[in-house]
Amino acid sequence: MKTNSLQYKLWMSGTGLFLCFFLVIHLLGNLQLFLPPDRAREQFNWYSHLLAGNIIIEIIAYVLYASIIGHTVYAIILTVKKSKANGTKYVYDKRGVSSVWYSRNMGLLGTIIFLFLIIHFKDFWYQYKFTNLPLDAKGNKDLYTIVEKAYQQLWYVLVYEVALIALGFHLLHGFFSAARTLGVFHPKYVRWVKVVGWVYTTVIILGFMAMPVYVYLNSL
Amino acid sequence: MRLKLKIWRQEAATQPGAMVDYMLDDVSEHMSFLEMIDLLNETLVGKGERVVEFDHDCREGICGQCGMMINGRAHGPLPNTTTCQLHMRSFKDGDTIYIEPFRAAAFPIVRDLKIDRSGFDRVIQAGGFISASTGQPPEANSILISHDVTEAAFDAAACIGCGACVATCKNSSAALFTSAKITHLALLPQGKLEAADRVVNMVDQMEAEGFGHCSNTEACEVECPQSISVLHIARMNFEYNKALVMKP
Ligand code: HEM
Ligand code: FES
């Protein structure tokens, strides 16, 4: 059996769905930011410390890094292959009318997400793992203050909202597309996948979008 | 009516092509799109110029030969219609119409609007058949099959291989074409036996021909003259994944 685009797509859907699963855990954990500021600080820092010391979380973290890298690498390979497959361009092209725009622009949406991830990792992940943060009253690293400071800047909140909208459209197509790549073909389940994809995307994206806004408004 | 046509002219695969403008008078709205090009070609013959070459055969929407890009869409503005079944009543007097060949690296241009779709044939040759020993035809009722399954297999078999799915796909993927054949045979008792080999061989051939991957935009189903469902692509993926796991 030779390697082919279908196998690459399987990797994309596997890594993509793992990232989708990760977003659920990430959202649930971060809901603690909605507590009143003082309790939020204590809880959030305690939770971050808990995760940092857990072997299972560590394994999940490595799968996460691998998924982001793998997903991006296969996205690039497939994009190069498809440009080759397209050959010469149409002089007059109105093909867009027969599909939705976000399904055709997964690469663009993914690039926005990727740029966002660099900022996101640099400002929180890197700070937490590789710098000496001040400790809170309980002796845990005070990640909450970093988060709070970041979201007190309006432009920073806006960057997050834009990136999350891009992620939302990526998920709207991605969730359903991954199920199809895996081979869900029965009309009964195909309908459900569409519904679940919509509900999943709405909950995840609205949840994440609310966090920076909430912290920003609280700081006014 | 009077039309302004912008048509892709290209001598051969190896030569560059370009859009050329033509004015055409006296087009009747009852003409099919191909008859409109016939009319243009008569005027070109009158002037001693080379005619616009295009593929066609049945002119009744069943052979799949007449594919071309009309105003930026495969087979023109109507969904699920072949070019020969598109009529000039879909256009109005004074319109400008862009006409180009289907474009994909796997479909080299032969001349003007004619393309070489033999890549599709090779995908079929790679596995779109059942191995049956020849001899007397067997008793038809000796293989049991339900009505629903025959209908579903027939829906898949309805593909006419026109190539609109490839032309309209942003990745020039042949997934709809290939999956229709795979599903057609995977549903039937005779085809089930070789399903795993078939799907692997046909998918590999699709790759070797230089078709792109499927991004599930579903544009192909919209343009397909036979309304072949994109769920066949899901079925192909299922059969392929099953083969990845189960095939020795
Ligand atoms: C690092 C930035 C990212 C890039 C560059 C990217 C790029 C892409 C591209 C180009 C596709 C379409 C593949 C195709 O042509 O069919 C895709 C699909 C997908 N993406 Fe992403 N993506 C990124 C991040 C993410 C994230 C963060 C998630 C989930 C949380 C995700 C989930 C998915 C899923 C589920 C699919 C569908 C796979 C399939 O069709 O089988 N992606 N991605
Ligand atoms: S000429 Fe046969 S389908 Fe159009």
PDB file of N, CA and C and ligand atoms in Angstrom, chain A residues 8-23 67-69 71-76 78-79 82 103 105-115 117 167 170-171 173-182 200, chain B residues 170-171 213-216, ligand 1:
ATOM      1  N   TYR A   8      -2.735  11.026   4.262  1.00  0.00           N
ATOM      2  CA  TYR A   8      -2.401  12.325   4.856  1.00  0.00           C
ATOM      3  C   TYR A   8      -3.642  12.942   5.498  1.00  0.00           C
ATOM      4  N   LYS A   9      -4.770  12.794   4.791  1.00  0.00           N
ATOM      5  CA  LYS A   9      -6.014  13.340   5.334  1.00  0.00           C
ATOM      6  C   LYS A   9      -6.397  12.620   6.633  1.00  0.00           C
ATOM      7  N   LEU A  10      -6.107  11.328   6.707  1.00  0.00           N
ATOM      8  CA  LEU A  10      -6.395  10.603   7.946  1.00  0.00           C
ATOM      9  C   LEU A  10      -5.592  11.189   9.107  1.00  0.00           C
ATOM     10  N   TRP A  11      -4.320  11.503   8.835  1.00  0.00           N
ATOM     11  CA  TRP A  11      -3.510  12.133   9.882  1.00  0.00           C
ATOM     12  C   TRP A  11      -4.083  13.492  10.255  1.00  0.00           C
ATOM     13  N   MET A  12      -4.514  14.255   9.263  1.00  0.00           N
ATOM     14  CA  MET A  12      -5.087  15.577   9.557  1.00  0.00           C
ATOM     15  C   MET A  12      -6.327  15.450  10.411  1.00  0.00           C
ATOM     16  N   SER A  13      -7.171  14.459  10.071  1.00  0.00           N
ATOM     17  CA  SER A  13      -8.410  14.335  10.826  1.00  0.00           C
ATOM     18  C   SER A  13      -8.130  13.819  12.235  1.00  0.00           C
ATOM     19  N   GLY A  14      -7.182  12.887  12.368  1.00  0.00           N
ATOM     20  CA  GLY A  14      -6.830  12.382  13.695  1.00  0.00           C
ATOM     21  C   GLY A  14      -6.263  13.473  14.586  1.00  0.00           C
ATOM     22  N   THR A  15      -5.268  14.196  14.050  1.00  0.00           N
ATOM     23  CA  THR A  15      -4.663  15.272  14.845  1.00  0.00           C
ATOM     24  C   THR A  15      -5.688  16.375  15.102  1.00  0.00           C
ATOM     25  N   GLY A  16      -6.482  16.699  14.065  1.00  0.00           N
ATOM     26  CA  GLY A  16      -7.506  17.748  14.209  1.00  0.00           C
ATOM     27  C   GLY A  16      -8.505  17.387  15.302  1.00  0.00           C
ATOM     28  N   LEU A  17      -8.948  16.126  15.296  1.00  0.00           N
ATOM     29  CA  LEU A  17      -9.937  15.727  16.309  1.00  0.00           C
ATOM     30  C   LEU A  17      -9.322  15.688  17.703  1.00  0.00           C
ATOM     31  N   PHE A  18      -8.033  15.336  17.778  1.00  0.00           N
ATOM     32  CA  PHE A  18      -7.395  15.392  19.095  1.00  0.00           C
ATOM     33  C   PHE A  18      -7.373  16.836  19.597  1.00  0.00           C
ATOM     34  N   LEU A  19      -7.057  17.769  18.694  1.00  0.00           N
ATOM     35  CA  LEU A  19      -7.053  19.182  19.077  1.00  0.00           C
ATOM     36  C   LEU A  19      -8.457  19.611  19.513  1.00  0.00           C
ATOM     37  N   CYS A  20      -9.475  19.092  18.830  1.00  0.00           N
ATOM     38  CA  CYS A  20     -10.859  19.404  19.211  1.00  0.00           C
ATOM     39  C   CYS A  20     -11.148  18.911  20.633  1.00  0.00           C
ATOM     40  N   PHE A  21     -10.669  17.700  20.933  1.00  0.00           N
ATOM     41  CA  PHE A  21     -10.852  17.121  22.262  1.00  0.00           C
ATOM     42  C   PHE A  21     -10.094  17.956  23.305  1.00  0.00           C
ATOM     43  N   PHE A  22      -8.887  18.366  22.937  1.00  0.00           N
ATOM     44  CA  PHE A  22      -8.092  19.183  23.854  1.00  0.00           C
ATOM     45  C   PHE A  22      -8.812  20.490  24.198  1.00  0.00           C
ATOM     46  N   LEU A  23      -9.451  21.080  23.179  1.00  0.00           N
ATOM     47  CA  LEU A  23     -10.134  22.362  23.411  1.00  0.00           C
ATOM     48  C   LEU A  23     -11.213  22.233  24.488  1.00  0.00           C
ATOM     49  N   SER A  67       0.535  16.895  17.711  1.00  0.00           N
ATOM     50  CA  SER A  67      -0.647  17.102  16.866  1.00  0.00           C
ATOM     51  C   SER A  67      -0.584  18.436  16.133  1.00  0.00           C
ATOM     52  N   ILE A  68      -0.195  19.475  16.841  1.00  0.00           N
ATOM     53  CA  ILE A  68      -0.125  20.791  16.200  1.00  0.00           C
ATOM     54  C   ILE A  68       0.894  20.753  15.062  1.00  0.00           C
ATOM     55  N   ILE A  69       2.067  20.161  15.361  1.00  0.00           N
ATOM     56  CA  ILE A  69       3.106  20.108  14.338  1.00  0.00           C
ATOM     57  C   ILE A  69       2.676  19.210  13.175  1.00  0.00           C
ATOM     58  N   HIS A  71      -0.347  18.247  12.228  1.00  0.00           N
ATOM     59  CA  HIS A  71      -1.471  18.845  11.505  1.00  0.00           C
ATOM     60  C   HIS A  71      -0.975  19.920  10.533  1.00  0.00           C
ATOM     61  N   THR A  72      -0.052  20.745  11.017  1.00  0.00           N
ATOM     62  CA  THR A  72       0.458  21.832  10.182  1.00  0.00           C
ATOM     63  C   THR A  72       1.309  21.290   9.034  1.00  0.00           C
ATOM     64  N   VAL A  73       2.153  20.318   9.340  1.00  0.00           N
ATOM     65  CA  VAL A  73       3.024  19.756   8.300  1.00  0.00           C
ATOM     66  C   VAL A  73       2.183  19.114   7.190  1.00  0.00           C
ATOM     67  N   TYR A  74       1.190  18.301   7.573  1.00  0.00           N
ATOM     68  CA  TYR A  74       0.354  17.677   6.543  1.00  0.00           C
ATOM     69  C   TYR A  74      -0.474  18.712   5.793  1.00  0.00           C
ATOM     70  N   ALA A  75      -0.875  19.783   6.483  1.00  0.00           N
ATOM     71  CA  ALA A  75      -1.611  20.859   5.795  1.00  0.00           C
ATOM     72  C   ALA A  75      -0.726  21.451   4.701  1.00  0.00           C
ATOM     73  N   ILE A  76       0.563  21.641   5.011  1.00  0.00           N
ATOM     74  CA  ILE A  76       1.476  22.226   4.023  1.00  0.00           C
ATOM     75  C   ILE A  76       1.695  21.252   2.861  1.00  0.00           C
ATOM     76  N   LEU A  78      -0.260  18.870   1.758  1.00  0.00           N
ATOM     77  CA  LEU A  78      -1.458  18.767   0.924  1.00  0.00           C
ATOM     78  C   LEU A  78      -1.671  20.029   0.089  1.00  0.00           C
ATOM     79  N   THR A  79      -1.306  21.179   0.666  1.00  0.00           N
ATOM     80  CA  THR A  79      -1.474  22.427  -0.083  1.00  0.00           C
ATOM     81  C   THR A  79      -0.535  22.466  -1.287  1.00  0.00           C
ATOM     82  N   LYS A  82      -1.885  20.012  -3.885  1.00  0.00           N
ATOM     83  CA  LYS A  82      -3.081  20.461  -4.600  1.00  0.00           C
ATOM     84  C   LYS A  82      -2.731  21.552  -5.630  1.00  0.00           C
ATOM     85  N   SER A 103     -15.058  26.452   3.877  1.00  0.00           N
ATOM     86  CA  SER A 103     -14.581  25.115   3.503  1.00  0.00           C
ATOM     87  C   SER A 103     -13.436  25.218   2.498  1.00  0.00           C
ATOM     88  N   ASN A 105     -11.226  27.702   2.485  1.00  0.00           N
ATOM     89  CA  ASN A 105     -10.124  28.498   3.020  1.00  0.00           C
ATOM     90  C   ASN A 105      -9.587  27.981   4.349  1.00  0.00           C
ATOM     91  N   MET A 106      -9.579  26.634   4.484  1.00  0.00           N
ATOM     92  CA  MET A 106      -9.083  26.039   5.723  1.00  0.00           C
ATOM     93  C   MET A 106      -7.618  26.393   5.951  1.00  0.00           C
ATOM     94  N   GLY A 107      -6.855  26.502   4.887  1.00  0.00           N
ATOM     95  CA  GLY A 107      -5.434  26.829   5.003  1.00  0.00           C
ATOM     96  C   GLY A 107      -5.235  28.238   5.538  1.00  0.00           C
ATOM     97  N   LEU A 108      -6.015  29.177   5.010  1.00  0.00           N
ATOM     98  CA  LEU A 108      -5.928  30.569   5.462  1.00  0.00           C
ATOM     99  C   LEU A 108      -6.343  30.672   6.938  1.00  0.00           C
ATOM    100  N   LEU A 109      -7.481  30.036   7.266  1.00  0.00           N
ATOM    101  CA  LEU A 109      -7.952  30.058   8.653  1.00  0.00           C
ATOM    102  C   LEU A 109      -6.913  29.403   9.568  1.00  0.00           C
ATOM    103  N   GLY A 110      -6.344  28.294   9.084  1.00  0.00           N
ATOM    104  CA  GLY A 110      -5.321  27.592   9.865  1.00  0.00           C
ATOM    105  C   GLY A 110      -4.100  28.463  10.094  1.00  0.00           C
ATOM    106  N   THR A 111      -3.713  29.241   9.091  1.00  0.00           N
ATOM    107  CA  THR A 111      -2.550  30.123   9.235  1.00  0.00           C
ATOM    108  C   THR A 111      -2.806  31.179  10.308  1.00  0.00           C
ATOM    109  N   ILE A 112      -4.020  31.730  10.311  1.00  0.00           N
ATOM    110  CA  ILE A 112      -4.373  32.700  11.359  1.00  0.00           C
ATOM    111  C   ILE A 112      -4.271  32.029  12.728  1.00  0.00           C
ATOM    112  N   ILE A 113      -4.809  30.807  12.819  1.00  0.00           N
ATOM    113  CA  ILE A 113      -4.751  30.070  14.095  1.00  0.00           C
ATOM    114  C   ILE A 113      -3.294  29.850  14.501  1.00  0.00           C
ATOM    115  N   PHE A 114      -2.455  29.490  13.519  1.00  0.00           N
ATOM    116  CA  PHE A 114      -1.055  29.204  13.812  1.00  0.00           C
ATOM    117  C   PHE A 114      -0.344  30.444  14.374  1.00  0.00           C
ATOM    118  N   LEU A 115      -0.571  31.602  13.722  1.00  0.00           N
ATOM    119  CA  LEU A 115       0.055  32.843  14.195  1.00  0.00           C
ATOM    120  C   LEU A 115      -0.416  33.152  15.616  1.00  0.00           C
ATOM    121  N   LEU A 117      -1.411  30.968  17.780  1.00  0.00           N
ATOM    122  CA  LEU A 117      -0.822  30.008  18.719  1.00  0.00           C
ATOM    123  C   LEU A 117       0.576  30.446  19.156  1.00  0.00           C
ATOM    124  N   LEU A 167     -10.829  30.370  14.253  1.00  0.00           N
ATOM    125  CA  LEU A 167     -10.881  28.992  14.752  1.00  0.00           C
ATOM    126  C   LEU A 167     -12.297  28.434  14.629  1.00  0.00           C
ATOM    127  N   HIS A 170     -12.907  27.371  11.172  1.00  0.00           N
ATOM    128  CA  HIS A 170     -12.066  26.196  10.910  1.00  0.00           C
ATOM    129  C   HIS A 170     -12.724  24.939  11.505  1.00  0.00           C
ATOM    130  N   LEU A 171     -13.273  25.083  12.703  1.00  0.00           N
ATOM    131  CA  LEU A 171     -13.912  23.952  13.371  1.00  0.00           C
ATOM    132  C   LEU A 171     -15.236  23.575  12.712  1.00  0.00           C
ATOM    133  N   HIS A 173     -16.079  23.662   9.667  1.00  0.00           N
ATOM    134  CA  HIS A 173     -15.851  22.742   8.555  1.00  0.00           C
ATOM    135  C   HIS A 173     -15.035  21.528   9.009  1.00  0.00           C
ATOM    136  N   GLY A 174     -14.061  21.781   9.882  1.00  0.00           N
ATOM    137  CA  GLY A 174     -13.114  20.729  10.252  1.00  0.00           C
ATOM    138  C   GLY A 174     -13.755  19.544  10.950  1.00  0.00           C
ATOM    139  N   PHE A 175     -14.650  19.800  11.874  1.00  0.00           N
ATOM    140  CA  PHE A 175     -15.257  18.718  12.651  1.00  0.00           C
ATOM    141  C   PHE A 175     -16.013  17.761  11.721  1.00  0.00           C
ATOM    142  N   PHE A 176     -16.832  18.360  10.867  1.00  0.00           N
ATOM    143  CA  PHE A 176     -17.635  17.552   9.945  1.00  0.00           C
ATOM    144  C   PHE A 176     -16.731  16.847   8.933  1.00  0.00           C
ATOM    145  N   SER A 177     -15.711  17.575   8.447  1.00  0.00           N
ATOM    146  CA  SER A 177     -14.818  17.030   7.431  1.00  0.00           C
ATOM    147  C   SER A 177     -14.015  15.843   7.978  1.00  0.00           C
ATOM    148  N   ALA A 178     -13.631  15.954   9.241  1.00  0.00           N
ATOM    149  CA  ALA A 178     -12.856  14.865   9.850  1.00  0.00           C
ATOM    150  C   ALA A 178     -13.698  13.595   9.929  1.00  0.00           C
ATOM    151  N   ALA A 179     -14.972  13.758  10.282  1.00  0.00           N
ATOM    152  CA  ALA A 179     -15.860  12.596  10.363  1.00  0.00           C
ATOM    153  C   ALA A 179     -15.975  11.949   8.986  1.00  0.00           C
ATOM    154  N   ARG A 180     -16.025  12.771   7.966  1.00  0.00           N
ATOM    155  CA  ARG A 180     -16.139  12.234   6.610  1.00  0.00           C
ATOM    156  C   ARG A 180     -14.855  11.525   6.203  1.00  0.00           C
ATOM    157  N   THR A 181     -13.707  12.109   6.566  1.00  0.00           N
ATOM    158  CA  THR A 181     -12.432  11.467   6.254  1.00  0.00           C
ATOM    159  C   THR A 181     -12.347  10.101   6.930  1.00  0.00           C
ATOM    160  N   LEU A 182     -12.910  10.018   8.138  1.00  0.00           N
ATOM    161  CA  LEU A 182     -12.888   8.738   8.843  1.00  0.00           C
ATOM    162  C   LEU A 182     -13.869   7.745   8.235  1.00  0.00           C
ATOM    163  N   TYR A 200     -20.908  21.916  19.079  1.00  0.00           N
ATOM    164  CA  TYR A 200     -19.551  21.905  19.615  1.00  0.00           C
ATOM    165  C   TYR A 200     -18.859  23.243  19.345  1.00  0.00           C
TER     166      TYR A 200
ATOM    167  N   LYS B 170     -11.559  22.693  -5.869  1.00  0.00           N
ATOM    168  CA  LYS B 170     -10.423  23.601  -5.665  1.00  0.00           C
ATOM    169  C   LYS B 170      -9.105  22.834  -5.633  1.00  0.00           C
ATOM    170  N   ASN B 171      -9.167  21.521  -5.393  1.00  0.00           N
ATOM    171  CA  ASN B 171      -7.953  20.698  -5.369  1.00  0.00           C
ATOM    172  C   ASN B 171      -7.834  19.793  -6.585  1.00  0.00           C
ATOM    173  N   HIS B 213      -6.360  15.973  -3.357  1.00  0.00           N
ATOM    174  CA  HIS B 213      -7.104  15.337  -2.264  1.00  0.00           C
ATOM    175  C   HIS B 213      -8.489  15.969  -2.127  1.00  0.00           C
ATOM    176  N   CYS B 214      -9.329  15.360  -1.301  1.00  0.00           N
ATOM    177  CA  CYS B 214     -10.693  15.875  -1.093  1.00  0.00           C
ATOM    178  C   CYS B 214     -10.730  16.705   0.183  1.00  0.00           C
ATOM    179  N   SER B 215     -11.219  17.965   0.076  1.00  0.00           N
ATOM    180  CA  SER B 215     -11.360  18.817   1.258  1.00  0.00           C
ATOM    181  C   SER B 215     -12.802  18.865   1.744  1.00  0.00           C
ATOM    182  N   ASN B 216     -13.655  18.056   1.146  1.00  0.00           N
ATOM    183  CA  ASN B 216     -15.066  17.999   1.554  1.00  0.00           C
ATOM    184  C   ASN B 216     -15.798  19.337   1.445  1.00  0.00           C
TER     185      ASN B 216
HETATM  186  C1  HEM C   1      -1.802  25.208  13.355  1.00  0.00           C
HETATM  187  C2  HEM C   1      -2.671  25.776  12.619  1.00  0.00           C
HETATM  188  C3  HEM C   1      -3.580  25.000  11.719  1.00  0.00           C
HETATM  189  C4  HEM C   1      -3.455  24.845  10.381  1.00  0.00           C
HETATM  190  C5  HEM C   1      -2.353  25.401   9.500  1.00  0.00           C
HETATM  191  C6  HEM C   1      -4.572  24.053   9.938  1.00  0.00           C
HETATM  192  C7  HEM C   1      -4.820  23.725   8.626  1.00  0.00           C
HETATM  193  C8  HEM C   1      -5.823  22.900   8.204  1.00  0.00           C
HETATM  194  C9  HEM C   1      -6.138  22.629   6.835  1.00  0.00           C
HETATM  195  C10 HEM C   1      -5.448  23.220   5.622  1.00  0.00           C
HETATM  196  C11 HEM C   1      -7.168  21.748   6.827  1.00  0.00           C
HETATM  197  C12 HEM C   1      -7.883  21.220   5.622  1.00  0.00           C
HETATM  198  C13 HEM C   1      -7.271  19.985   5.050  1.00  0.00           C
HETATM  199  C14 HEM C   1      -7.959  19.692   3.758  1.00  0.00           C
HETATM  200  O1  HEM C   1      -7.596  20.284   2.739  1.00  0.00           O
HETATM  201  O2  HEM C   1      -8.889  18.902   3.753  1.00  0.00           O
HETATM  202  C15 HEM C   1      -7.492  21.459   8.192  1.00  0.00           C
HETATM  203  C16 HEM C   1      -8.449  20.575   8.584  1.00  0.00           C
HETATM  204  C17 HEM C   1      -8.809  20.364   9.878  1.00  0.00           C
HETATM  205  N1  HEM C   1      -8.351  21.072  10.979  1.00  0.00           N
HETATM  206 FE1  HEM C   1      -6.846  22.383  10.998  1.00  0.00          FE
HETATM  207  N2  HEM C   1      -5.328  23.704  11.007  1.00  0.00           N
HETATM  208  C18 HEM C   1      -4.770  24.274  12.114  1.00  0.00           C
HETATM  209  C19 HEM C   1      -5.211  24.194  13.398  1.00  0.00           C
HETATM  210  C20 HEM C   1      -6.271  23.419  13.791  1.00  0.00           C
HETATM  211  C21 HEM C   1      -6.777  23.354  15.143  1.00  0.00           C
HETATM  212  C22 HEM C   1      -6.239  24.172  16.321  1.00  0.00           C
HETATM  213  C23 HEM C   1      -7.802  22.454  15.123  1.00  0.00           C
HETATM  214  C24 HEM C   1      -8.693  21.965  16.234  1.00  0.00           C
HETATM  215  C25 HEM C   1      -8.790  22.470  17.394  1.00  0.00           C
HETATM  216  C26 HEM C   1      -7.921  21.952  13.786  1.00  0.00           C
HETATM  217  C27 HEM C   1      -8.838  21.017  13.392  1.00  0.00           C
HETATM  218  C28 HEM C   1      -8.990  20.561  12.095  1.00  0.00           C
HETATM  219  C29 HEM C   1      -9.853  19.484  11.692  1.00  0.00           C
HETATM  220  C30 HEM C   1     -10.724  18.635  12.602  1.00  0.00           C
HETATM  221  C31 HEM C   1      -9.722  19.356  10.296  1.00  0.00           C
HETATM  222  C32 HEM C   1     -10.454  18.378   9.401  1.00  0.00           C
HETATM  223  C33 HEM C   1      -9.585  17.258   8.903  1.00  0.00           C
HETATM  224  C34 HEM C   1     -10.248  16.534   7.755  1.00  0.00           C
HETATM  225  O3  HEM C   1     -10.821  17.168   6.873  1.00  0.00           O
HETATM  226  O4  HEM C   1     -10.188  15.308   7.706  1.00  0.00           O
HETATM  227  N3  HEM C   1      -6.999  22.578  12.996  1.00  0.00           N
HETATM  228  N4  HEM C   1      -6.661  22.184   9.014  1.00  0.00           N
END
